[in-house]
Amino acid sequence: MTTSMPGYAGRLLYVDLTSRQWETRPLPGDLAREYLGGRGFVARLLWDEVPTGADPLGPENRVVLATGPLTGLFLPCGGKLHLGAKSPATGGYGDANIGGHLAPELKGAGYDGVVIQGRSPQPCLLVIEDDAVRFMDATPWWGQGAIESEARLKAELGEAFQIMTIGPAGENLVKYACISHDFGRQAGRTGVGAVFGSKRLKAVAIRGSKDIPVFDARAAQAEGRRMYEVCFGKPGFEEWTPYGTAGVTDWVNEVGAFPTRNFQTTYFPQHTEINGRKLKERILVTDKGCFGCPIPCGKYSKVKVPRGMAYVEGPEYETIALMGGNCAVATIEEVGYANYIADELGLDTISGGNVVAFAIECYEKGLLTEAQVGRKLAWGCLDSLVFLLEKIARREGIGDLLAEGVKVAAAVIKGGSDKFAIHVKGLEWSGYDARYAPAMMLSYMTADVGAHHNRSWAITYDVAMGRKSLEGKAEKVVELQHIRPLFDVLGLCRFPWVEIGFELENYAAIFPLVTGWNYSWQDLLRVSERIWNLTRAFSAREIDHYGRAFDYPPPRFYEEPVPDGPAQGQLIPKPQLDELLDRYYRIRGWDEGGLPTREKLQELGLQFVVDTLGPKLS
Amino acid sequence: MLLATRDELCSGCRTCLVACSLQVYGVVNPKKAALGIAAHFPAPGRYSVITCSQCGTCAEVCPLEAITRRENAYIIDERICNLCGLCISSCPQEAMFTHPDLSTPIKCILCGECVRYCPRQAVYDLHGEVSRK
Ligand code: SF4
Ligand code: SF4
Ligand code: SF4
């Protein structure tokens, strides 16, 4: 079947919550060809739609949801939805990605993306059902947990709806509030849940029934079959899937990179109590996959602790790292329970785990007192965690400050706490301490959204190529920063490639059959580079003096050697960080201050960025 | 062949639904599949796979005799069927579906595609003639 733009639904939905108006617009062909979808659409639409200087939590900010050209098709793992906004956590470009079944449903409803602006007078739900769009009063659900709300909305609207919700943390504008879907999947990072909350948008419910147009359906079917067969034949298909992301816990400890007690150290002796094996033996209920996934990483579990019983999806590795090791919580049941509390409250477990650990360290050092906090805090204490998470989500007492994230909290608490406020650009650090892994360190320093691993997970490269050496590290980071985000552009999960060695060529092979466009893999990478430069430019447009100064890790990572474990004695001194940055900027065609040059922007077809940033550029 | 399921293996990925729509109707649309996935969350946290057992109830109740057995599967003759819906409400497995684009109910024709591509072998051929690729 051929249509005007195969691979795409062909429409964007624009919603204004203030006036409760909506309209559809044809998907512009040049947007599709130059940005492809997903993260590309998010980046370009935010650039075009968000007024410069907009308050991230004001009505003029936009939330963009976007599918990709490979979303929802018969191929492995096309179930990812990308979303973004000007980030309340960093003030710059922010995005997050979510699996489950939302993206295929949205595309099946006939939309490649949704642009949401404004602020609803009352709490509201946005319901998208094929061509019909309506708004519902969400007052009855306001204040309820994210997962509880999803269950109740399914009961009210029907099982067939795919639903994204926020919890109390999003409603109360916690800077790291997430968006939840499918009973335990999250768009976790950069505070997208707070942007929903600021718009008084409790939930989006989607149901679609349309065919997804494909350029050559039979050829794409044959290629899709082949792709699944390749996955079925990989050793990791049987070996990786039973443990999912939790399976990496032991390895991260063995290489001395496991966040432990607010990144004080990098090896957690009790890690074998919170690893994938313990998850599978003690709490697993079922494997749970996203749309089209042959290697379901979702580990849906049931945990019992003295506080209570809970169902929770996970804990996955990031939660094990940040709410387990980083808070020194040492049983899989307790990590699972903390995970459940965070999920219901609608808090990102990565930032949440960082903030709690930061607070405990402040308490330990006497920078926060029992009177200020409202109770004693201790490492490994589930009650401390739950207490703080609830205070944060409701912005009560100390929670009001901690809801701002570690960067802001450290600026208020002072006493040198900025040295152990573990973030980059205002976004808390995810699950890999990089003091003994220069490529990984550079990955965190330069990720566009802040300290997140998914743009470049380079620690395996460090381990393979030499832990101290800087040689080739910047090159590798740039390469990965183009490959990995491409999955977010195309609407795919990257785990088949990362975890079971599914070859990248497979995606290049199916892309022309779906779209009818003869893009090579190099062409696709070029798009990814264009997007990378655009997100950098977005942050430079929105944040004064943005650039190099925003690309450093906290002092702990260049001043405090790792005290024990496999990475004992390691750190990366500041001059080496500068050397890494210099090389990285040079490879990228950026100036020493960390901004793209005019030439680079022009080469990538970003003249409109040059026109806007003008004098800031060299 | 005959479809059978192992619900406890299902991960809810819906690969089977897309495989089915593509094989039977030539389109990518999980809403045009002749099997279904029901998710039971947050508790007890499991999936069930809804498949046609080829029991023939639909053929028995069809007032127009539009459904007849061909080899192992009951097949709807689209020239006769007027979408009265009686078969759908009579199906003991609740394994017949409708879609606004289509003029007959959606019913399994035992093509085997879901079996070949269910990554988990949660839907399989009871007779072992067809298996996952
Ligand atoms: S590997 Fe995990 S995140 Fe990726 S598609 Fe499968 S279930 Fe979803
Ligand atoms: S056997 Fe064929 S027609 Fe029947 S449910 Fe499976 S894919 Fe669909
Ligand atoms: S393909 Fe298999 S595992 Fe996936 S939903 Fe269908 S029956 Fe379940």
Short mmCIF file of C-alpha atoms in Angstrom, two decimals, chain A residues 23 40 126 144 152 214 233-234 238 245 260 282 306 313 331 354 363 365 369 373 383 386 487 495 529 544 564 595 608:
data_model
loop_
_atom_site.label_atom_id
_atom_site.label_comp_id
_atom_site.label_asym_id
_atom_site.label_seq_id
_atom_site.Cartn_x
_atom_site.Cartn_y
_atom_site.Cartn_z
CA GLU A 23 -6.77 20.92 15.73
CA GLY A 40 13.73 14.59 16.17
CA LEU A 126 -7.14 14.43 27.40
CA GLN A 144 -4.39 9.92 43.45
CA ARG A 152 -9.45 3.53 37.64
CA VAL A 214 3.81 1.04 5.02
CA GLY A 233 18.76 -16.99 17.28
CA LYS A 234 20.89 -14.78 19.55
CA GLU A 238 17.51 -16.87 26.23
CA THR A 245 18.22 -4.84 33.21
CA THR A 260 26.71 3.42 46.78
CA ARG A 282 12.12 -14.03 45.30
CA PRO A 306 6.77 -5.10 57.22
CA GLU A 313 7.16 -3.44 37.75
CA THR A 331 17.07 -6.47 50.13
CA ASN A 354 19.82 10.63 44.30
CA TYR A 363 22.06 14.51 57.69
CA LYS A 365 27.34 15.42 58.04
CA THR A 369 19.08 18.14 61.45
CA VAL A 373 13.80 16.79 58.52
CA ASP A 383 11.34 4.06 56.41
CA VAL A 386 9.46 6.30 52.13
CA PHE A 487 16.44 4.63 18.43
CA PHE A 495 17.89 -3.22 23.91
CA GLU A 529 23.82 14.67 14.56
CA ASP A 544 22.29 32.42 29.90
CA ASP A 564 37.40 1.14 48.43
CA LEU A 595 28.73 25.81 21.40
CA PHE A 608 17.62 29.06 11.46
#
